[in-house]
mmCIF file of C-alpha atoms in Angstrom:
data_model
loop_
_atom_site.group_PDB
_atom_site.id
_atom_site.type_symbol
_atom_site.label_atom_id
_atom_site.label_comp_id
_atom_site.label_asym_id
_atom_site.label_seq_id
_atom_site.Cartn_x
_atom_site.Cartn_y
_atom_site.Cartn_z
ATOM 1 C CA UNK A 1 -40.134 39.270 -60.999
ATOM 2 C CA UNK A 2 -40.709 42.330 -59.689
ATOM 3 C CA UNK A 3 -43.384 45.006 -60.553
ATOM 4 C CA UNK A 4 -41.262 48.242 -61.337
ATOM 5 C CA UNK A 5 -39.488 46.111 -64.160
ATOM 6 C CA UNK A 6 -42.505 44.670 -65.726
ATOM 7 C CA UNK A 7 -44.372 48.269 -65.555
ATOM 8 C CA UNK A 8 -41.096 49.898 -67.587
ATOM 9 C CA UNK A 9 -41.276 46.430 -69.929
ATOM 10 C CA UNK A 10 -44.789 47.294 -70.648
ATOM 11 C CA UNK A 11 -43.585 51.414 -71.170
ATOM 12 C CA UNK A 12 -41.088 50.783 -73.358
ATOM 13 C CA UNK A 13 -42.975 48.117 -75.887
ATOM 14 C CA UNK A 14 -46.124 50.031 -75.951
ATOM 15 C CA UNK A 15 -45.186 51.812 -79.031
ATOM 16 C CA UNK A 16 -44.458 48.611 -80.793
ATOM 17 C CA UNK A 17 -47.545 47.398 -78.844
ATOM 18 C CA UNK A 18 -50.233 50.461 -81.305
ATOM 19 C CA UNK A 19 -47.530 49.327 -84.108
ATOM 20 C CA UNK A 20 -47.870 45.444 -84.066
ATOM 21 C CA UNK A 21 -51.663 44.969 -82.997
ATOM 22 C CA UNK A 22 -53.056 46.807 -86.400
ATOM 23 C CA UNK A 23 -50.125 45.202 -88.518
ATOM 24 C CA UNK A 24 -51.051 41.455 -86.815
ATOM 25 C CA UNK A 25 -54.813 42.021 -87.666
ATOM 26 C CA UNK A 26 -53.936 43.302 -91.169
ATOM 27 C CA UNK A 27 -51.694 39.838 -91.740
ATOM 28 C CA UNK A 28 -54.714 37.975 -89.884
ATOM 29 C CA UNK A 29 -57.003 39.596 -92.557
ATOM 30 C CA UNK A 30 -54.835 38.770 -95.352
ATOM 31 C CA UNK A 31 -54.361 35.140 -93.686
ATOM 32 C CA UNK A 32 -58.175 34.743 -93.610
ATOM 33 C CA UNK A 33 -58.324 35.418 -97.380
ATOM 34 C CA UNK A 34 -56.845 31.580 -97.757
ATOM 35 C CA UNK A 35 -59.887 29.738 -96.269
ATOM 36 C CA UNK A 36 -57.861 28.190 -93.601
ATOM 37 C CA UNK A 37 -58.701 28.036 -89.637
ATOM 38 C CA UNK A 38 -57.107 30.990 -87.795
ATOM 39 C CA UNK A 39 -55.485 28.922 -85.552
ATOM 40 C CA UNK A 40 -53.031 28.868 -88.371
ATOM 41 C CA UNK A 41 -52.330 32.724 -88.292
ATOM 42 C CA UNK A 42 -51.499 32.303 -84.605
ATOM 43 C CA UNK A 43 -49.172 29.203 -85.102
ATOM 44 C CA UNK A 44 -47.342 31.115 -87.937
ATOM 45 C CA UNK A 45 -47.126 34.457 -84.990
ATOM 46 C CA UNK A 46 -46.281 32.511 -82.675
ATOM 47 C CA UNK A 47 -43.388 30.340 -84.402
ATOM 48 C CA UNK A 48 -42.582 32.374 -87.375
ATOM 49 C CA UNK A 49 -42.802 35.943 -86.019
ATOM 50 C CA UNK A 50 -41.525 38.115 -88.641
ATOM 51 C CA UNK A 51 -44.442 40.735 -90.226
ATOM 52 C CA UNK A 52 -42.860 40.978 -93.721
ATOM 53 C CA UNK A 53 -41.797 36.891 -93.968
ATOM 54 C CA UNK A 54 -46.187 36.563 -92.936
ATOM 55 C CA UNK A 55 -47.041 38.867 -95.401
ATOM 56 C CA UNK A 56 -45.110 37.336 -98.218
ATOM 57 C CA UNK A 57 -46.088 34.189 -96.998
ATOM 58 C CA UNK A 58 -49.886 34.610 -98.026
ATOM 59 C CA UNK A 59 -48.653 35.127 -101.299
ATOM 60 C CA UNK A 60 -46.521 32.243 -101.924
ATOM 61 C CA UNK A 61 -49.415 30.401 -99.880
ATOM 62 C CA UNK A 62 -51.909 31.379 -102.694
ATOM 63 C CA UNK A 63 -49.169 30.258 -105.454
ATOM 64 C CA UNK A 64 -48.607 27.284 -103.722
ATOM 65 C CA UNK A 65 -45.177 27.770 -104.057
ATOM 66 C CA UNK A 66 -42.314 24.985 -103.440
ATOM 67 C CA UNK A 67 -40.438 24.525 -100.118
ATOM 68 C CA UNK A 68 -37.246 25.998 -101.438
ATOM 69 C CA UNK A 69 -38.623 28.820 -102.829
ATOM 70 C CA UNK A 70 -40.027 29.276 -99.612
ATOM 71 C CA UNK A 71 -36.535 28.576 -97.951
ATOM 72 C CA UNK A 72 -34.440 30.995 -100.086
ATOM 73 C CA UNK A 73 -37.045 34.123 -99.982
ATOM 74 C CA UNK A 74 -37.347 33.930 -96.330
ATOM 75 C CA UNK A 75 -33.494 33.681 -96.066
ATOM 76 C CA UNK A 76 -33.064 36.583 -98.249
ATOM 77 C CA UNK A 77 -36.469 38.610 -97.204
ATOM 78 C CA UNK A 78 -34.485 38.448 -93.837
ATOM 79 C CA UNK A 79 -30.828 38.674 -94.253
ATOM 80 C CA UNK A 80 -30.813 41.898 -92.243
ATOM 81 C CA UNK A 81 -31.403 39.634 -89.286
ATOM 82 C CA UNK A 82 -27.747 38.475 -89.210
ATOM 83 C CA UNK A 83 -26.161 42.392 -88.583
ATOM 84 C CA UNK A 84 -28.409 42.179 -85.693
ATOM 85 C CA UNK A 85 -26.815 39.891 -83.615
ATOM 86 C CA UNK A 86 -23.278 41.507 -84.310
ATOM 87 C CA UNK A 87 -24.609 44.626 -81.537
ATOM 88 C CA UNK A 88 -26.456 42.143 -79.244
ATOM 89 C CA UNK A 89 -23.807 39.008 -78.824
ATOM 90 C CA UNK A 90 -21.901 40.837 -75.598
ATOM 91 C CA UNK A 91 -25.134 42.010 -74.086
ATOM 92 C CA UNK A 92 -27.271 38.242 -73.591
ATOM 93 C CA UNK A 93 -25.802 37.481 -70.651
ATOM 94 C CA UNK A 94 -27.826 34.020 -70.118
ATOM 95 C CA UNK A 95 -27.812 30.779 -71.462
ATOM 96 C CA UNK A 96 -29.903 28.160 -72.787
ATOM 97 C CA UNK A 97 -33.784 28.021 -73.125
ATOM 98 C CA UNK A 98 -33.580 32.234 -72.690
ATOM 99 C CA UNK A 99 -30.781 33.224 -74.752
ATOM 100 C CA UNK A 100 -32.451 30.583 -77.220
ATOM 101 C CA UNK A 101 -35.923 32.801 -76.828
ATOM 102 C CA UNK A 102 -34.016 36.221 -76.817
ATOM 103 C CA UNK A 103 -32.260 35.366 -80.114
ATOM 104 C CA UNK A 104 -35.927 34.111 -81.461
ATOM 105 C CA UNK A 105 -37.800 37.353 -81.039
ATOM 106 C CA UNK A 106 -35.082 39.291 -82.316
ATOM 107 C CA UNK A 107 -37.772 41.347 -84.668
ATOM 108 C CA UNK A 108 -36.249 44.531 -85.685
ATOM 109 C CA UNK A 109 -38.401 46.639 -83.322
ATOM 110 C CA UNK A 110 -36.990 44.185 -80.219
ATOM 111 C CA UNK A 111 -33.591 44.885 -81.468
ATOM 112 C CA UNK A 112 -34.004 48.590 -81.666
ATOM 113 C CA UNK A 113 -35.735 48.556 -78.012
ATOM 114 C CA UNK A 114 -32.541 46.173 -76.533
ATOM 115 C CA UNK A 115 -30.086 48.261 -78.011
ATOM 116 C CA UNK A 116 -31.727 51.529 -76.803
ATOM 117 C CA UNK A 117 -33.031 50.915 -73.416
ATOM 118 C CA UNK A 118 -31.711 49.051 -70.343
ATOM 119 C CA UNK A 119 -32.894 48.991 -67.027
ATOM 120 C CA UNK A 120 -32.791 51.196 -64.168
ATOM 121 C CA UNK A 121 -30.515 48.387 -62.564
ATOM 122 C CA UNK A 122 -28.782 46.493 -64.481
ATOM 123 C CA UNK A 123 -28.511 43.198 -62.497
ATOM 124 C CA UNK A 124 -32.423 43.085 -64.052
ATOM 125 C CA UNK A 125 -30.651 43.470 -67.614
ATOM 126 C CA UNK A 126 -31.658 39.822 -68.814
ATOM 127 C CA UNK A 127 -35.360 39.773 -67.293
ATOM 128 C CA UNK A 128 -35.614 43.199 -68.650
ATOM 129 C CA UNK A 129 -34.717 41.620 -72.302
ATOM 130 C CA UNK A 130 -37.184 38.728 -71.567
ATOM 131 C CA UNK A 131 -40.069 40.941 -70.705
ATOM 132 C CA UNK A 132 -39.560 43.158 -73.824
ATOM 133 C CA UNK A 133 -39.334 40.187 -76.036
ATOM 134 C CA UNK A 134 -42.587 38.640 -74.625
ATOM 135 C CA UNK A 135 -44.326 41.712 -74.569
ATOM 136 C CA UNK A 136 -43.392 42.184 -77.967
ATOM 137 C CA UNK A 137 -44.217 38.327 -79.009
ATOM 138 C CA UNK A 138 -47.618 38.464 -77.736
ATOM 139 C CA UNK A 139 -48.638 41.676 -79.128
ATOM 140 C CA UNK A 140 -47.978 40.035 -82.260
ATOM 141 C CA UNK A 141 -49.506 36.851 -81.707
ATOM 142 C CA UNK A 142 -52.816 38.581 -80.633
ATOM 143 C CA UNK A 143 -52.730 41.091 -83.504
ATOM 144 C CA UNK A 144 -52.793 38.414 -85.972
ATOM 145 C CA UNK A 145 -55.277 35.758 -84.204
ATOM 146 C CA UNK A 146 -57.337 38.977 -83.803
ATOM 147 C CA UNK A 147 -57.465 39.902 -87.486
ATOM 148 C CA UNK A 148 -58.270 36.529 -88.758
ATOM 149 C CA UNK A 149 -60.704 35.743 -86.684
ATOM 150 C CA UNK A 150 -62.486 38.917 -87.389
ATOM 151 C CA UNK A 151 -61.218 38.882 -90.941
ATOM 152 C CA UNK A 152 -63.157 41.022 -93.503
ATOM 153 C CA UNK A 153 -65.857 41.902 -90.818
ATOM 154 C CA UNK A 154 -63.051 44.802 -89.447
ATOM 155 C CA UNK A 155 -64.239 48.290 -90.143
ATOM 156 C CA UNK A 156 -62.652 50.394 -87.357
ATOM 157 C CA UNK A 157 -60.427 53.243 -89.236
ATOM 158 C CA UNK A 158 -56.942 52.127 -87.505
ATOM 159 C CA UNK A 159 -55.410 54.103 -90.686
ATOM 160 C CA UNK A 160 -52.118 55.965 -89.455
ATOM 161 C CA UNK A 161 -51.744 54.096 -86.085
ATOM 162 C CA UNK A 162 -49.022 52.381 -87.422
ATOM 163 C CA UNK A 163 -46.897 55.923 -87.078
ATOM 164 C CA UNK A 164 -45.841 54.328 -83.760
ATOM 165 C CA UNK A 165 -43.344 52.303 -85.842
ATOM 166 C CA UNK A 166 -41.754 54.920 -87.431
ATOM 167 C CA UNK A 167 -41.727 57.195 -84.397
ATOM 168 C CA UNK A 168 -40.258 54.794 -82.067
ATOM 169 C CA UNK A 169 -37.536 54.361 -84.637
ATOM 170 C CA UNK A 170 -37.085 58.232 -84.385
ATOM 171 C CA UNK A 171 -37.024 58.244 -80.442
ATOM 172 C CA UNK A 172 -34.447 55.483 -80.278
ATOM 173 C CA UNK A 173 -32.344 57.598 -82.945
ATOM 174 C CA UNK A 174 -32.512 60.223 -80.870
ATOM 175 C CA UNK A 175 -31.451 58.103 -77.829
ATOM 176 C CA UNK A 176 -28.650 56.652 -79.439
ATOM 177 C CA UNK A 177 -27.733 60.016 -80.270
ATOM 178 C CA UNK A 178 -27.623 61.017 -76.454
ATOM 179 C CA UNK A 179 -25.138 57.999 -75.366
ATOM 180 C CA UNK A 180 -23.098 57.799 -79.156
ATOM 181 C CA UNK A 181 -22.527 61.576 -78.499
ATOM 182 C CA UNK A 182 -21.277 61.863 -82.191
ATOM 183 C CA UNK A 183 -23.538 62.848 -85.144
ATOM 184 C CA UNK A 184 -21.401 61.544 -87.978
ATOM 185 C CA UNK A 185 -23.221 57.746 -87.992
ATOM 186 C CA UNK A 186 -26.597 59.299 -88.197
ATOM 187 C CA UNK A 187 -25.458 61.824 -91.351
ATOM 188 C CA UNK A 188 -23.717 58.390 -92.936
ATOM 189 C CA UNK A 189 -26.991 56.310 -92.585
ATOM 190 C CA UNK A 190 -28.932 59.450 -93.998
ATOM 191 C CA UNK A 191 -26.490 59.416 -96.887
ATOM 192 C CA UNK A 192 -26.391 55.776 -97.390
ATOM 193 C CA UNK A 193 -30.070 55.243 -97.320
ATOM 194 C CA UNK A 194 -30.712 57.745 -99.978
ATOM 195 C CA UNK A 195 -27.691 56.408 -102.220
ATOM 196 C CA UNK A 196 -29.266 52.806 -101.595
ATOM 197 C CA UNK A 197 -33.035 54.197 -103.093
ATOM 198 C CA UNK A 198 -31.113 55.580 -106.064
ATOM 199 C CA UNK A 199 -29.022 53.136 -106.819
ATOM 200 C CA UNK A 200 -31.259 49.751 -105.828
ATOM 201 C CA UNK A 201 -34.605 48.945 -105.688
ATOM 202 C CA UNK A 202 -37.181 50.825 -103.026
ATOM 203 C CA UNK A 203 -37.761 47.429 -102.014
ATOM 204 C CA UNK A 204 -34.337 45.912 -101.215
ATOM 205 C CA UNK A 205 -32.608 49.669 -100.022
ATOM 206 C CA UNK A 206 -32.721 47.921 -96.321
ATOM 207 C CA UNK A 207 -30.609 45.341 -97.026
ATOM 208 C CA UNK A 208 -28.368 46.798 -99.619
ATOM 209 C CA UNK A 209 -27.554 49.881 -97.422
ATOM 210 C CA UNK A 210 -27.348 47.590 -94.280
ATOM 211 C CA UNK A 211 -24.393 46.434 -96.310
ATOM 212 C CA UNK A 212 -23.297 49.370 -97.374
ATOM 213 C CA UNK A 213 -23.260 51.031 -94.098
ATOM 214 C CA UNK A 214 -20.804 48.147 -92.555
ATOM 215 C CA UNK A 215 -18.346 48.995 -94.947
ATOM 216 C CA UNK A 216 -18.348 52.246 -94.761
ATOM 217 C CA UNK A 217 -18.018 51.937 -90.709
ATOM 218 C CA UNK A 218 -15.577 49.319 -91.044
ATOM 219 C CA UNK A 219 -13.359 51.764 -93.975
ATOM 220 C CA UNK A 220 -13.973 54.526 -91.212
ATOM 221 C CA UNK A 221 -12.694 51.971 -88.532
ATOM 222 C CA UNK A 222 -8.901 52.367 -89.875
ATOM 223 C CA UNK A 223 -9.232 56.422 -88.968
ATOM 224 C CA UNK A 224 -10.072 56.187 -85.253
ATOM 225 C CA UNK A 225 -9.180 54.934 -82.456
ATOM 226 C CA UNK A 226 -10.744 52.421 -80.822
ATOM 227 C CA UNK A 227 -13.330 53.310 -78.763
ATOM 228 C CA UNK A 228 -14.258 53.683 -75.479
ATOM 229 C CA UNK A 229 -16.565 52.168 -72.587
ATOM 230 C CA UNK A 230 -19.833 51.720 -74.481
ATOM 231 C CA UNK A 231 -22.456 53.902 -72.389
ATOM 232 C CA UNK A 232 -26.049 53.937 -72.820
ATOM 233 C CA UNK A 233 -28.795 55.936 -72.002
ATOM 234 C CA UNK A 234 -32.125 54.371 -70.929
ATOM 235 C CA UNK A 235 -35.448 54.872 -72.946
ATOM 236 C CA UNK B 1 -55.733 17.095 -95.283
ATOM 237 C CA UNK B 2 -53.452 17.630 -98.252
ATOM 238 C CA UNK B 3 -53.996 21.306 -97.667
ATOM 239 C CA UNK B 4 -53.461 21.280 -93.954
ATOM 240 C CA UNK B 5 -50.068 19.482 -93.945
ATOM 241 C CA UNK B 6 -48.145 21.369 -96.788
ATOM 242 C CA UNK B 7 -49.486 24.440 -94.300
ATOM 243 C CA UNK B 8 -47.867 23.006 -91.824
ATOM 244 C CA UNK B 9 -44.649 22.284 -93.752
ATOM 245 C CA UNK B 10 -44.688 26.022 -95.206
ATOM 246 C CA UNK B 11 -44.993 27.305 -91.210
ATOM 247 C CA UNK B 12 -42.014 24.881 -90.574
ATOM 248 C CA UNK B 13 -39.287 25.765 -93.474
ATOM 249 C CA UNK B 14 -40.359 29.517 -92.599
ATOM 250 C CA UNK B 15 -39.814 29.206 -89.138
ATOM 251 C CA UNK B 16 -36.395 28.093 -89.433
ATOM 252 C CA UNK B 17 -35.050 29.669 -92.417
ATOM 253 C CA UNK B 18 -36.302 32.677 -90.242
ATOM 254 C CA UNK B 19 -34.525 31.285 -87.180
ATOM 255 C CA UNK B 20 -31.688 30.739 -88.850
ATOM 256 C CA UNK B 21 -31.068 34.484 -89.876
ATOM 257 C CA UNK B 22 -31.203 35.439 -86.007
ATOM 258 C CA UNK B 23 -29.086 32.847 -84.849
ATOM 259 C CA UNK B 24 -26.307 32.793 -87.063
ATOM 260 C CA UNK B 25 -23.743 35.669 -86.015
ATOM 261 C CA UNK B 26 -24.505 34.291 -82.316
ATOM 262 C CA UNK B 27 -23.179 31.249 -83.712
ATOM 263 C CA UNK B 28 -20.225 32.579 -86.054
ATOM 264 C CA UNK B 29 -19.238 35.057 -83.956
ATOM 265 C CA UNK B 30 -19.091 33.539 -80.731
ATOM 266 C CA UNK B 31 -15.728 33.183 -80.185
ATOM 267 C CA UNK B 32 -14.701 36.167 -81.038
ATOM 268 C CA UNK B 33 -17.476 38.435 -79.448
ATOM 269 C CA UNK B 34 -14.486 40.178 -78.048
ATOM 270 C CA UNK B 35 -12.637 41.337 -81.197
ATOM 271 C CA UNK B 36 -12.237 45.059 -81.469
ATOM 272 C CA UNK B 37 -13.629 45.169 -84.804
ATOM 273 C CA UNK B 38 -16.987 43.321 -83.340
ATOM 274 C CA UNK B 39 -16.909 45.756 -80.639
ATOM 275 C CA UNK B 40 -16.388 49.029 -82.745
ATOM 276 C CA UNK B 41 -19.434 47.692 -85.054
ATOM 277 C CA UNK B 42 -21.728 46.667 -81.889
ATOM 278 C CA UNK B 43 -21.342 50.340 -80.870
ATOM 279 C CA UNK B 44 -22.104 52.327 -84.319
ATOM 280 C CA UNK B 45 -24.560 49.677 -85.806
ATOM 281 C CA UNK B 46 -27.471 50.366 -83.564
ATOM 282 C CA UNK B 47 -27.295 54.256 -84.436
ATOM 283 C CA UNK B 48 -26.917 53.690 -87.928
ATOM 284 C CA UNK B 49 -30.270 51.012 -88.454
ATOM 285 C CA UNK B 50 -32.809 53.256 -86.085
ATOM 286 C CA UNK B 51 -32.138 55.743 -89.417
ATOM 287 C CA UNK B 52 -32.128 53.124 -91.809
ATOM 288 C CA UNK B 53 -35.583 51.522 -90.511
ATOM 289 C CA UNK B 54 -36.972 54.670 -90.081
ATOM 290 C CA UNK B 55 -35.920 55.914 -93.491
ATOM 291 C CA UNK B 56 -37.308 52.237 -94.784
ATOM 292 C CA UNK B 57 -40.385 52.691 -93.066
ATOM 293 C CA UNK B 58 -40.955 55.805 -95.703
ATOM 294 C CA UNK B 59 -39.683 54.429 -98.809
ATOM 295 C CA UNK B 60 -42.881 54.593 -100.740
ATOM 296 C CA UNK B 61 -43.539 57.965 -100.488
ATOM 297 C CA UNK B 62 -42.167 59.807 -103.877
ATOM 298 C CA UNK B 63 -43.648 63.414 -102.270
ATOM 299 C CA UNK B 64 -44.888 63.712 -105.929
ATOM 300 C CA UNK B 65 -48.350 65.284 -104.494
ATOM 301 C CA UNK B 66 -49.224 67.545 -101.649
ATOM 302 C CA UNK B 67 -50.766 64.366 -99.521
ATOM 303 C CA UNK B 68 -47.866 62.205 -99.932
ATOM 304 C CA UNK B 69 -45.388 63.860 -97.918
ATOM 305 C CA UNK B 70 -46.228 66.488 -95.726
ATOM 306 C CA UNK B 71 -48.212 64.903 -92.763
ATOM 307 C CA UNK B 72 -44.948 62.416 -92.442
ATOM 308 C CA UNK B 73 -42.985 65.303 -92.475
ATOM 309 C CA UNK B 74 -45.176 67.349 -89.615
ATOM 310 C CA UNK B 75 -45.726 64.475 -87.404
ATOM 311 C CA UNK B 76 -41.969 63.325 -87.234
ATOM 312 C CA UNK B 77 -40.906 67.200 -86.306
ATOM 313 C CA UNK B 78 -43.672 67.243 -83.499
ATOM 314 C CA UNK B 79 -41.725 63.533 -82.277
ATOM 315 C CA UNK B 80 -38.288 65.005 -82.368
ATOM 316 C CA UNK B 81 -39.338 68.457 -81.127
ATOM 317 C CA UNK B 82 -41.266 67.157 -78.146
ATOM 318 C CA UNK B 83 -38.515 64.330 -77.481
ATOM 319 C CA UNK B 84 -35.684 67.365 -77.546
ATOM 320 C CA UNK B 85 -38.159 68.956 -75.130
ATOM 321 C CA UNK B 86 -39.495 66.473 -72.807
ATOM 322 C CA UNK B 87 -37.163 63.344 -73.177
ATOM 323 C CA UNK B 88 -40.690 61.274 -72.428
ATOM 324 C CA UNK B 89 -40.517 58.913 -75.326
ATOM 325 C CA UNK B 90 -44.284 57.417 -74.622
ATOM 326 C CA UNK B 91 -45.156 60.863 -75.135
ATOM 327 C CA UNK B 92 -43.180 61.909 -78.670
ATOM 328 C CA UNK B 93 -44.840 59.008 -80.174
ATOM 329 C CA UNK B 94 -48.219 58.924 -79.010
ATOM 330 C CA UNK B 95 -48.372 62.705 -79.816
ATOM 331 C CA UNK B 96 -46.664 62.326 -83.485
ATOM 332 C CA UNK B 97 -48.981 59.021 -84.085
ATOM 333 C CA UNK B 98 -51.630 61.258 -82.956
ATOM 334 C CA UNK B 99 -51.045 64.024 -85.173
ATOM 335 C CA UNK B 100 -50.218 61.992 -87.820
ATOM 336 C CA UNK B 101 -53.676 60.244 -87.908
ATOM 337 C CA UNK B 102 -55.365 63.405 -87.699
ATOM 338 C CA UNK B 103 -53.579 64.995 -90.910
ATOM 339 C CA UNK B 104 -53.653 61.410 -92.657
ATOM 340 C CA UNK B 105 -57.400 60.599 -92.345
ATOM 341 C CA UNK B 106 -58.975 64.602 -92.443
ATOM 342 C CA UNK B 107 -56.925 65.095 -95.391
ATOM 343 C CA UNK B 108 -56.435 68.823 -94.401
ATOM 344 C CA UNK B 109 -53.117 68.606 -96.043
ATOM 345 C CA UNK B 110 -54.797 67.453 -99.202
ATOM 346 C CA UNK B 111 -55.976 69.628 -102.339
#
C-alpha cells in the first residue's frame, strides 16, 4: 500500500470524517439511553453501519418491537440503497472478500465519494475504494463507541459541525458537474426534489424522488443518444 | 440474558435487511452490467443524488423565521463560491462548516 494513496484516502473522507464522528457520538448517546454495555453501539457500527437504520433502531429498541417490524422498516428506511449499486456495478473491479466489503460500506456518503473521486492512477482504483470505505467505517465505528461511552457526560458544543455533510454533498455536485459537463440533471433533481416535498412527506422525499428521478432519466433516455466514454474528474 | 440476546437478534435482522439493500442490484444486475440503459443511468444517477442528498439534508427547514434559513443559505454560497474559485474541496467545506457554525451558534442572524 503505498503512502500517496492512503494520504488522498484520508483527504478525501475527512469531510465525512467532522460529519460521522459527531453523528456516531450522538447515536452512541442515544444508544446509552437503553442501559445496555456500549460494546453494543460498536457491534451495531461496526455490522449494521447505516446512521438513520441506528437511530431508528433505539426507538424500536425502547418499543421492543418484533423482528419483522424490524425487517420491513430497515428494508424500506433503506430502499435508496438499491439505486446505488446501479452507478457502482462496472466500477468494483475485484472479487470476493473486497467486493463483498465494498458493497457493505456502501453508506451514501461512500457512494457519493466513489462516484466522485478516483485516483491519480487508476491501476490503485480498487485500494483507493478500500481505503475510502475503511476510513469511512471506522470513523463511524469510533463516533458511536465514543458517544456511548461518554454518553450524557458530553458537553462540548459540536452544534453545526455536521455542515461537512451537506457541503461535501455540494462539492461532489459541483464535481460531477465538471466531468457530466451538462447542467440539465442537476436542474431535474432541483425540480424533482421540491415536487417530492410537496407532493410526499418531508420524511420519505429521498426515496420518492429517487424514484421519480429514474423515470424521468429513463423517459429522457428515448431523446438522446447514447452516451459517450464516461469521464471523471478527481476530488 | 433475555435482554442481551433479543439485542443481539435486533443487530442481526438489521444487519442484513441492511445488507440486503446494498447487495441486491449487484446481484440482479449482474449480468447485464453492460446494458446501455444501465450504463446511461450509472452516468446521470450520481449527479442527480449529490442534489437530492444535499437537498434531503435540508428538508426541515420551512425558512418560516429569520434563523431558520439564512446561515444554510450563506455557508453553502461561501462552499460553492470558494470551490468555483479554488477547486480545493478540503477547503470549501471546512470554510462553509466553519462559517456555518459561527452564524448557527452566535445567532447573529437571529432577531
Amino acid at each position: 500500500m503505498n503512502k500517496s494513496l492512503l494520504l488522498s484516502a484520508f483527504k478525501a473522507t475527512a469531510p465525512v470524517f467532522f460529519g460521522y464522528i459527531p453523528m456516531g457520538i450522538a447515536f452512541g448517546v442515544l444508544f446509552n439511553e437503553l442501559g445496555f454495555h456500549w460494546i453494543y453501539a460498536t457491534l451495531m457500527a461496526l455490522v449494521i453501519y447505516a446512521g438513520a437504520a441506528q437511530f431508528m433502531a433505539v426507538g424500536l429498541l425502547a418499543n421492543h418491537a418484533g423482528f419483522t417490524e424490524v425487517a420491513i422498516t430497515t428494508l424500506l428506511l433503506n430502499s435508496r440503497h438499491l439505486f446505488y449499486g446501479i452507478s457502482l456495478i462496472n466500477k468494483f473491479k475485484t472479487r470476493g472478500l473486497r467486493k463483498f466489503y465494498l458493497i457493505f460500506g456502501l453508506t451514501d456518503e461512500t457512494y457519493s465519494l466513489l462516484t466522485g473521486t478516483r485516483p491519480t492512477d487508476d491501476k490503485d482504483q480498487t485500494n483507493f475504494y478500500l481505503l475510502i470505505t475503511v476510513l469511512n467505517h471506522s470513523y463511524w465505528v469510533i463516533g458511536s463507541t465514543l458517544g456511548a461511552i461518554v454518553g450524557a457526560n458530553i458537553s462540548f458544543n459540536t452544534s453545526g459541525l455536521d455542515f461537512t455533510l451537506p457541503a461535501l454533498f455540494t462539492v461532489l455536485a459541483i464535481e460531477q458537474y465538471k466531468s457530466v459537463r451538462e447542467s440539465w440533471p442537476f436542474v431535474m433533481a432541483f425540480a424533482v426534489a421540491f415536487v417530492s416535498i410537496w407532493l410526499f412527506s418531508r420524511e420519505n422525499m429521498l426515496l420518492m424522488s429517487i424514484l421519480l428521478s429514474i423515470i424521468v432519466l429513463l423517459l429522457l433516455q428515448r431523446t438522446k443518444k447514447s452516451p459517450e466514454v464516461i469521464h471523471r474528474g478527481s476530488l | 440474558m433475555q435482554d442481551i440476546n433479543y439485542l443481539l437478534l435486533f443487530i442481526l435482522v438489521m444487519a442484513v435487511a441492511t445488507f440486503i439493500t446494498r447487495v441486491l442490484p449487484f446481484i440482479l444486475l449482474y449480468k447485464i452490467s453492460d446494458h446501455p440503459m444501465l450504463i446511461y443511468l450509472g452516468r446521470y444517477l450520481p449527479p442527480v443524488m449529490m442534489v437530492l442528498l444535499l437537498i434531503y439534508c435540508f428538508k426541515d427547514l420551512r425558512f418560516s423565521t429569520f434563523d431558520d434559513g439564512p446561515a444554510e443559505l450563506l455557508a453553502l454560497l461561501l462552499v460553492v463560491a470558494l470551490h468555483l474559485w479554488r477547486a480545493n474541496a478540503l477547503l470549501s467545506i471546512m470554510a462553509g462548516t466553519g462559517l456555518y457554525m459561527y452564524l448557527s451558534q452566535s445567532l447573529v442572524l437571529a432577531g
